[in-house]
Amino acid sequence: MRDVSVSICPVPPEQRPVNEYQELKASWFFSWVTLNWPQYLRKLVWVWLISWVIFCPVAAASFAPSKYLGQLILSAASGASFILTLVVIRLSLGWYYIRSRLLSSKIFYEESGWYDGQTWLKTPELLAQDQLILAHQVQPILTRLRKTYYGLVGLLAGGGLIWILL
C-alpha cells in the first residue's frame, strides 16, 4: 500500500487506520480470524479444551462423576464455552475497532500524548482506500466472527436441551 506523506496526512504512521489494520492482522492473537476455517476452528477448539480441563474439576465439585456424569460433562463444557465466548468477544472488539477507524471520514489521533488529541478529515482518496480495505478485507472477518457467535449459541442451546433431557 502506498504511504500517505506527512505533508498531506499529519496523523502519525502508527495511528493511521491502514497501519492499525496491518498491525492487527499481523498480531499473534488477532490473526486467528484470518486463518482458513479449519485452522481457525482448531485454535478455538484448543482454547475450549484447555478451558474444559480447568472447569472439569470445578464441575466435579458440584456433580459427583459416578452419579451425575452427564451433568458434569455439560457443566464443564458450558464453563469452557464461557471462556471461549470471552476470547471471541475480544477478537470481535479488536476487529470492530478497526472497522470503525476505516469507516470514519475523520481520524482522531494524538500528537504527543492523551492530552493533545486532534482530528483530521480524510482525503477522498484515502477514504476510498479505507473503504475498499473494509469491504474486501475486514467485512469477511466480521462475518466469520458473526458465524462463530451463531455456532456458540447453537452449541449452548444444544447443551441446554441435553441438560433438560438428562
PDB file of C-alpha atoms in Angstrom:
ATOM      1  CA  MET A   1       0.000   0.000   0.000  1.00  0.00           C
ATOM      2  CA  ARG A   2       1.192   3.451  -0.655  1.00  0.00           C
ATOM      3  CA  ASP A   3       2.079   5.583   2.313  1.00  0.00           C
ATOM      4  CA  VAL A   4       0.456   8.997   2.597  1.00  0.00           C
ATOM      5  CA  SER A   5       3.104  11.665   3.041  1.00  0.00           C
ATOM      6  CA  VAL A   6       3.320  13.667   6.242  1.00  0.00           C
ATOM      7  CA  SER A   7       2.568  16.911   4.395  1.00  0.00           C
ATOM      8  CA  ILE A   8      -0.831  15.532   3.340  1.00  0.00           C
ATOM      9  CA  CYS A   9      -1.620  13.496   6.452  1.00  0.00           C
ATOM     10  CA  PRO A  10      -0.489  14.822   9.836  1.00  0.00           C
ATOM     11  CA  VAL A  11      -1.540  11.597  11.588  1.00  0.00           C
ATOM     12  CA  PRO A  12       1.458   9.667  12.971  1.00  0.00           C
ATOM     13  CA  PRO A  13       2.030   6.484  10.923  1.00  0.00           C
ATOM     14  CA  GLU A  14       1.253   4.116  13.826  1.00  0.00           C
ATOM     15  CA  GLN A  15      -2.163   5.785  14.309  1.00  0.00           C
ATOM     16  CA  ARG A  16      -3.305   5.630  10.666  1.00  0.00           C
ATOM     17  CA  PRO A  17      -6.200   3.189  10.191  1.00  0.00           C
ATOM     18  CA  VAL A  18      -4.474   1.285   7.376  1.00  0.00           C
ATOM     19  CA  ASN A  19      -1.387   0.736   9.501  1.00  0.00           C
ATOM     20  CA  GLU A  20      -3.502  -0.205  12.518  1.00  0.00           C
ATOM     21  CA  TYR A  21      -5.250  -2.757  10.309  1.00  0.00           C
ATOM     22  CA  GLN A  22      -1.906  -4.180   9.117  1.00  0.00           C
ATOM     23  CA  GLU A  23      -0.656  -4.377  12.700  1.00  0.00           C
ATOM     24  CA  LEU A  24      -3.803  -6.128  13.924  1.00  0.00           C
ATOM     25  CA  LYS A  25      -3.725  -8.572  11.017  1.00  0.00           C
ATOM     26  CA  ALA A  26      -0.094  -9.439  11.789  1.00  0.00           C
ATOM     27  CA  SER A  27      -0.579  -9.871  15.545  1.00  0.00           C
ATOM     28  CA  TRP A  28      -0.478 -13.375  17.020  1.00  0.00           C
ATOM     29  CA  PHE A  29      -3.926 -13.370  18.621  1.00  0.00           C
ATOM     30  CA  PHE A  30      -5.992 -11.274  16.193  1.00  0.00           C
ATOM     31  CA  SER A  31      -4.637 -13.092  13.149  1.00  0.00           C
ATOM     32  CA  TRP A  32      -6.541 -16.228  14.199  1.00  0.00           C
ATOM     33  CA  VAL A  33      -9.623 -14.956  12.399  1.00  0.00           C
ATOM     34  CA  THR A  34      -7.670 -14.509   9.153  1.00  0.00           C
ATOM     35  CA  LEU A  35      -6.681 -18.187   9.020  1.00  0.00           C
ATOM     36  CA  ASN A  36      -8.620 -20.636   6.876  1.00  0.00           C
ATOM     37  CA  TRP A  37     -11.667 -22.253   8.518  1.00  0.00           C
ATOM     38  CA  PRO A  38     -10.030 -25.496   9.727  1.00  0.00           C
ATOM     39  CA  GLN A  39      -7.063 -23.671  11.288  1.00  0.00           C
ATOM     40  CA  TYR A  40      -9.345 -21.056  12.873  1.00  0.00           C
ATOM     41  CA  LEU A  41     -11.624 -23.719  14.329  1.00  0.00           C
ATOM     42  CA  ARG A  42      -8.595 -25.669  15.567  1.00  0.00           C
ATOM     43  CA  LYS A  43      -7.449 -22.606  17.560  1.00  0.00           C
ATOM     44  CA  LEU A  44     -10.916 -22.210  19.060  1.00  0.00           C
ATOM     45  CA  VAL A  45     -11.132 -25.896  19.921  1.00  0.00           C
ATOM     46  CA  TRP A  46      -7.757 -25.686  21.701  1.00  0.00           C
ATOM     47  CA  VAL A  47      -8.992 -22.759  23.776  1.00  0.00           C
ATOM     48  CA  TRP A  48     -12.154 -24.712  24.579  1.00  0.00           C
ATOM     49  CA  LEU A  49     -10.236 -27.869  25.532  1.00  0.00           C
ATOM     50  CA  ILE A  50      -7.826 -26.013  27.805  1.00  0.00           C
ATOM     51  CA  SER A  51     -10.776 -24.260  29.428  1.00  0.00           C
ATOM     52  CA  TRP A  52     -12.589 -27.580  29.780  1.00  0.00           C
ATOM     53  CA  VAL A  53      -9.628 -29.049  31.663  1.00  0.00           C
ATOM     54  CA  ILE A  54      -9.809 -26.083  34.051  1.00  0.00           C
ATOM     55  CA  PHE A  55     -13.585 -26.244  34.527  1.00  0.00           C
ATOM     56  CA  CYS A  56     -13.879 -30.023  34.871  1.00  0.00           C
ATOM     57  CA  PRO A  57     -12.616 -30.103  38.492  1.00  0.00           C
ATOM     58  CA  VAL A  58     -14.917 -27.197  39.336  1.00  0.00           C
ATOM     59  CA  ALA A  59     -17.883 -29.081  37.884  1.00  0.00           C
ATOM     60  CA  ALA A  60     -16.789 -32.262  39.676  1.00  0.00           C
ATOM     61  CA  ALA A  61     -17.144 -30.397  42.955  1.00  0.00           C
ATOM     62  CA  SER A  62     -20.826 -29.898  42.190  1.00  0.00           C
ATOM     63  CA  PHE A  63     -21.651 -33.139  40.385  1.00  0.00           C
ATOM     64  CA  ALA A  64     -20.197 -36.459  41.505  1.00  0.00           C
ATOM     65  CA  PRO A  65     -18.750 -38.176  38.405  1.00  0.00           C
ATOM     66  CA  SER A  66     -20.026 -41.575  39.477  1.00  0.00           C
ATOM     67  CA  LYS A  67     -23.604 -40.360  39.874  1.00  0.00           C
ATOM     68  CA  TYR A  68     -24.033 -37.353  37.534  1.00  0.00           C
ATOM     69  CA  LEU A  69     -21.592 -37.878  34.666  1.00  0.00           C
ATOM     70  CA  GLY A  70     -23.813 -36.155  32.079  1.00  0.00           C
ATOM     71  CA  GLN A  71     -24.305 -33.060  34.210  1.00  0.00           C
ATOM     72  CA  LEU A  72     -20.588 -32.982  34.996  1.00  0.00           C
ATOM     73  CA  ILE A  73     -19.640 -33.046  31.311  1.00  0.00           C
ATOM     74  CA  LEU A  74     -22.258 -30.460  30.344  1.00  0.00           C
ATOM     75  CA  SER A  75     -21.414 -28.036  33.136  1.00  0.00           C
ATOM     76  CA  ALA A  76     -17.678 -28.261  32.387  1.00  0.00           C
ATOM     77  CA  ALA A  77     -18.448 -27.750  28.701  1.00  0.00           C
ATOM     78  CA  SER A  78     -20.579 -24.692  29.424  1.00  0.00           C
ATOM     79  CA  GLY A  79     -17.848 -23.193  31.613  1.00  0.00           C
ATOM     80  CA  ALA A  80     -15.317 -23.812  28.864  1.00  0.00           C
ATOM     81  CA  SER A  81     -17.713 -22.252  26.367  1.00  0.00           C
ATOM     82  CA  PHE A  82     -17.907 -19.163  28.570  1.00  0.00           C
ATOM     83  CA  ILE A  83     -14.124 -18.710  28.312  1.00  0.00           C
ATOM     84  CA  LEU A  84     -14.291 -19.352  24.567  1.00  0.00           C
ATOM     85  CA  THR A  85     -17.018 -16.718  24.277  1.00  0.00           C
ATOM     86  CA  LEU A  86     -14.783 -14.206  26.065  1.00  0.00           C
ATOM     87  CA  VAL A  87     -11.988 -14.963  23.587  1.00  0.00           C
ATOM     88  CA  VAL A  88     -14.322 -14.449  20.620  1.00  0.00           C
ATOM     89  CA  ILE A  89     -15.624 -11.204  22.159  1.00  0.00           C
ATOM     90  CA  ARG A  90     -12.042  -9.942  22.474  1.00  0.00           C
ATOM     91  CA  LEU A  91     -11.366 -10.829  18.839  1.00  0.00           C
ATOM     92  CA  SER A  92     -14.539  -9.009  17.827  1.00  0.00           C
ATOM     93  CA  LEU A  93     -13.694  -5.881  19.795  1.00  0.00           C
ATOM     94  CA  GLY A  94     -10.349  -5.552  18.050  1.00  0.00           C
ATOM     95  CA  TRP A  95     -11.765  -6.040  14.572  1.00  0.00           C
ATOM     96  CA  TYR A  96     -14.787  -3.784  15.160  1.00  0.00           C
ATOM     97  CA  TYR A  97     -12.420  -1.055  16.365  1.00  0.00           C
ATOM     98  CA  ILE A  98     -10.508  -1.307  13.068  1.00  0.00           C
ATOM     99  CA  ARG A  99     -13.826  -1.276  11.198  1.00  0.00           C
ATOM    100  CA  SER A 100     -14.847   1.961  12.890  1.00  0.00           C
ATOM    101  CA  ARG A 101     -11.453   3.569  12.155  1.00  0.00           C
ATOM    102  CA  LEU A 102     -11.622   2.588   8.479  1.00  0.00           C
ATOM    103  CA  LEU A 103     -15.273   3.585   8.109  1.00  0.00           C
ATOM    104  CA  SER A 104     -14.959   7.017   9.682  1.00  0.00           C
ATOM    105  CA  SER A 105     -14.283  10.032   7.469  1.00  0.00           C
ATOM    106  CA  LYS A 106     -12.270  11.584  10.304  1.00  0.00           C
ATOM    107  CA  ILE A 107      -9.192  10.288  12.081  1.00  0.00           C
ATOM    108  CA  PHE A 108      -8.738  11.104  15.729  1.00  0.00           C
ATOM    109  CA  TYR A 109      -5.072  10.967  16.694  1.00  0.00           C
ATOM    110  CA  GLU A 110      -2.742  12.020  19.489  1.00  0.00           C
ATOM    111  CA  GLU A 111       0.224  14.193  18.624  1.00  0.00           C
ATOM    112  CA  SER A 112       2.368  13.577  21.683  1.00  0.00           C
ATOM    113  CA  GLY A 113       0.064  12.297  24.432  1.00  0.00           C
ATOM    114  CA  TRP A 114      -3.509  11.761  25.568  1.00  0.00           C
ATOM    115  CA  TYR A 115      -3.978  15.455  26.375  1.00  0.00           C
ATOM    116  CA  ASP A 116      -3.475  16.895  22.885  1.00  0.00           C
ATOM    117  CA  GLY A 117      -5.719  14.892  20.556  1.00  0.00           C
ATOM    118  CA  GLN A 118      -6.517  16.185  17.095  1.00  0.00           C
ATOM    119  CA  THR A 119      -8.976  15.263  14.374  1.00  0.00           C
ATOM    120  CA  TRP A 120      -8.042  15.121  10.700  1.00  0.00           C
ATOM    121  CA  LEU A 121     -10.514  14.815   7.827  1.00  0.00           C
ATOM    122  CA  LYS A 122      -9.535  12.048   5.392  1.00  0.00           C
ATOM    123  CA  THR A 123      -8.961  12.941   1.762  1.00  0.00           C
ATOM    124  CA  PRO A 124     -11.405  11.339  -0.720  1.00  0.00           C
ATOM    125  CA  GLU A 125      -8.626   9.049  -1.999  1.00  0.00           C
ATOM    126  CA  LEU A 126      -7.702   7.883   1.495  1.00  0.00           C
ATOM    127  CA  LEU A 127     -11.366   7.384   2.391  1.00  0.00           C
ATOM    128  CA  ALA A 128     -11.899   5.296  -0.763  1.00  0.00           C
ATOM    129  CA  GLN A 129      -8.807   3.205   0.031  1.00  0.00           C
ATOM    130  CA  ASP A 130     -10.018   2.610   3.588  1.00  0.00           C
ATOM    131  CA  GLN A 131     -13.491   1.636   2.395  1.00  0.00           C
ATOM    132  CA  LEU A 132     -12.025  -0.854  -0.089  1.00  0.00           C
ATOM    133  CA  ILE A 133      -9.960  -2.447   2.666  1.00  0.00           C
ATOM    134  CA  LEU A 134     -13.052  -2.519   4.856  1.00  0.00           C
ATOM    135  CA  ALA A 135     -15.245  -4.106   2.187  1.00  0.00           C
ATOM    136  CA  HIS A 136     -12.781  -6.723   0.942  1.00  0.00           C
ATOM    137  CA  GLN A 137     -10.594  -7.497   3.945  1.00  0.00           C
ATOM    138  CA  VAL A 138     -12.353  -6.624   7.217  1.00  0.00           C
ATOM    139  CA  GLN A 139     -16.016  -7.409   6.435  1.00  0.00           C
ATOM    140  CA  PRO A 140     -15.292 -11.109   5.700  1.00  0.00           C
ATOM    141  CA  ILE A 141     -13.531 -11.316   9.075  1.00  0.00           C
ATOM    142  CA  LEU A 142     -16.522  -9.754  10.831  1.00  0.00           C
ATOM    143  CA  THR A 143     -18.820 -12.166   9.000  1.00  0.00           C
ATOM    144  CA  ARG A 144     -16.698 -15.083  10.244  1.00  0.00           C
ATOM    145  CA  LEU A 145     -16.918 -13.771  13.812  1.00  0.00           C
ATOM    146  CA  ARG A 146     -20.694 -13.450  13.481  1.00  0.00           C
ATOM    147  CA  LYS A 147     -20.888 -17.073  12.300  1.00  0.00           C
ATOM    148  CA  THR A 148     -18.747 -18.067  15.268  1.00  0.00           C
ATOM    149  CA  TYR A 149     -21.261 -16.414  17.602  1.00  0.00           C
ATOM    150  CA  TYR A 150     -24.101 -18.295  15.902  1.00  0.00           C
ATOM    151  CA  GLY A 151     -22.184 -21.553  16.362  1.00  0.00           C
ATOM    152  CA  LEU A 152     -21.570 -20.833  20.043  1.00  0.00           C
ATOM    153  CA  VAL A 153     -25.235 -20.025  20.621  1.00  0.00           C
ATOM    154  CA  GLY A 154     -26.224 -23.229  18.812  1.00  0.00           C
ATOM    155  CA  LEU A 155     -23.860 -25.325  20.904  1.00  0.00           C
ATOM    156  CA  LEU A 156     -25.059 -23.757  24.159  1.00  0.00           C
ATOM    157  CA  ALA A 157     -28.704 -24.242  23.134  1.00  0.00           C
ATOM    158  CA  GLY A 158     -27.975 -27.876  22.248  1.00  0.00           C
ATOM    159  CA  GLY A 159     -26.273 -28.362  25.622  1.00  0.00           C
ATOM    160  CA  GLY A 160     -29.279 -26.833  27.352  1.00  0.00           C
ATOM    161  CA  LEU A 161     -31.640 -29.210  25.563  1.00  0.00           C
ATOM    162  CA  ILE A 162     -29.483 -32.185  26.501  1.00  0.00           C
ATOM    163  CA  TRP A 163     -29.420 -30.962  30.124  1.00  0.00           C
ATOM    164  CA  ILE A 164     -33.221 -30.893  30.176  1.00  0.00           C
ATOM    165  CA  LEU A 165     -33.367 -34.438  28.815  1.00  0.00           C
ATOM    166  CA  LEU A 166     -30.950 -35.775  31.444  1.00  0.00           C
TER     167      LEU A 166
END
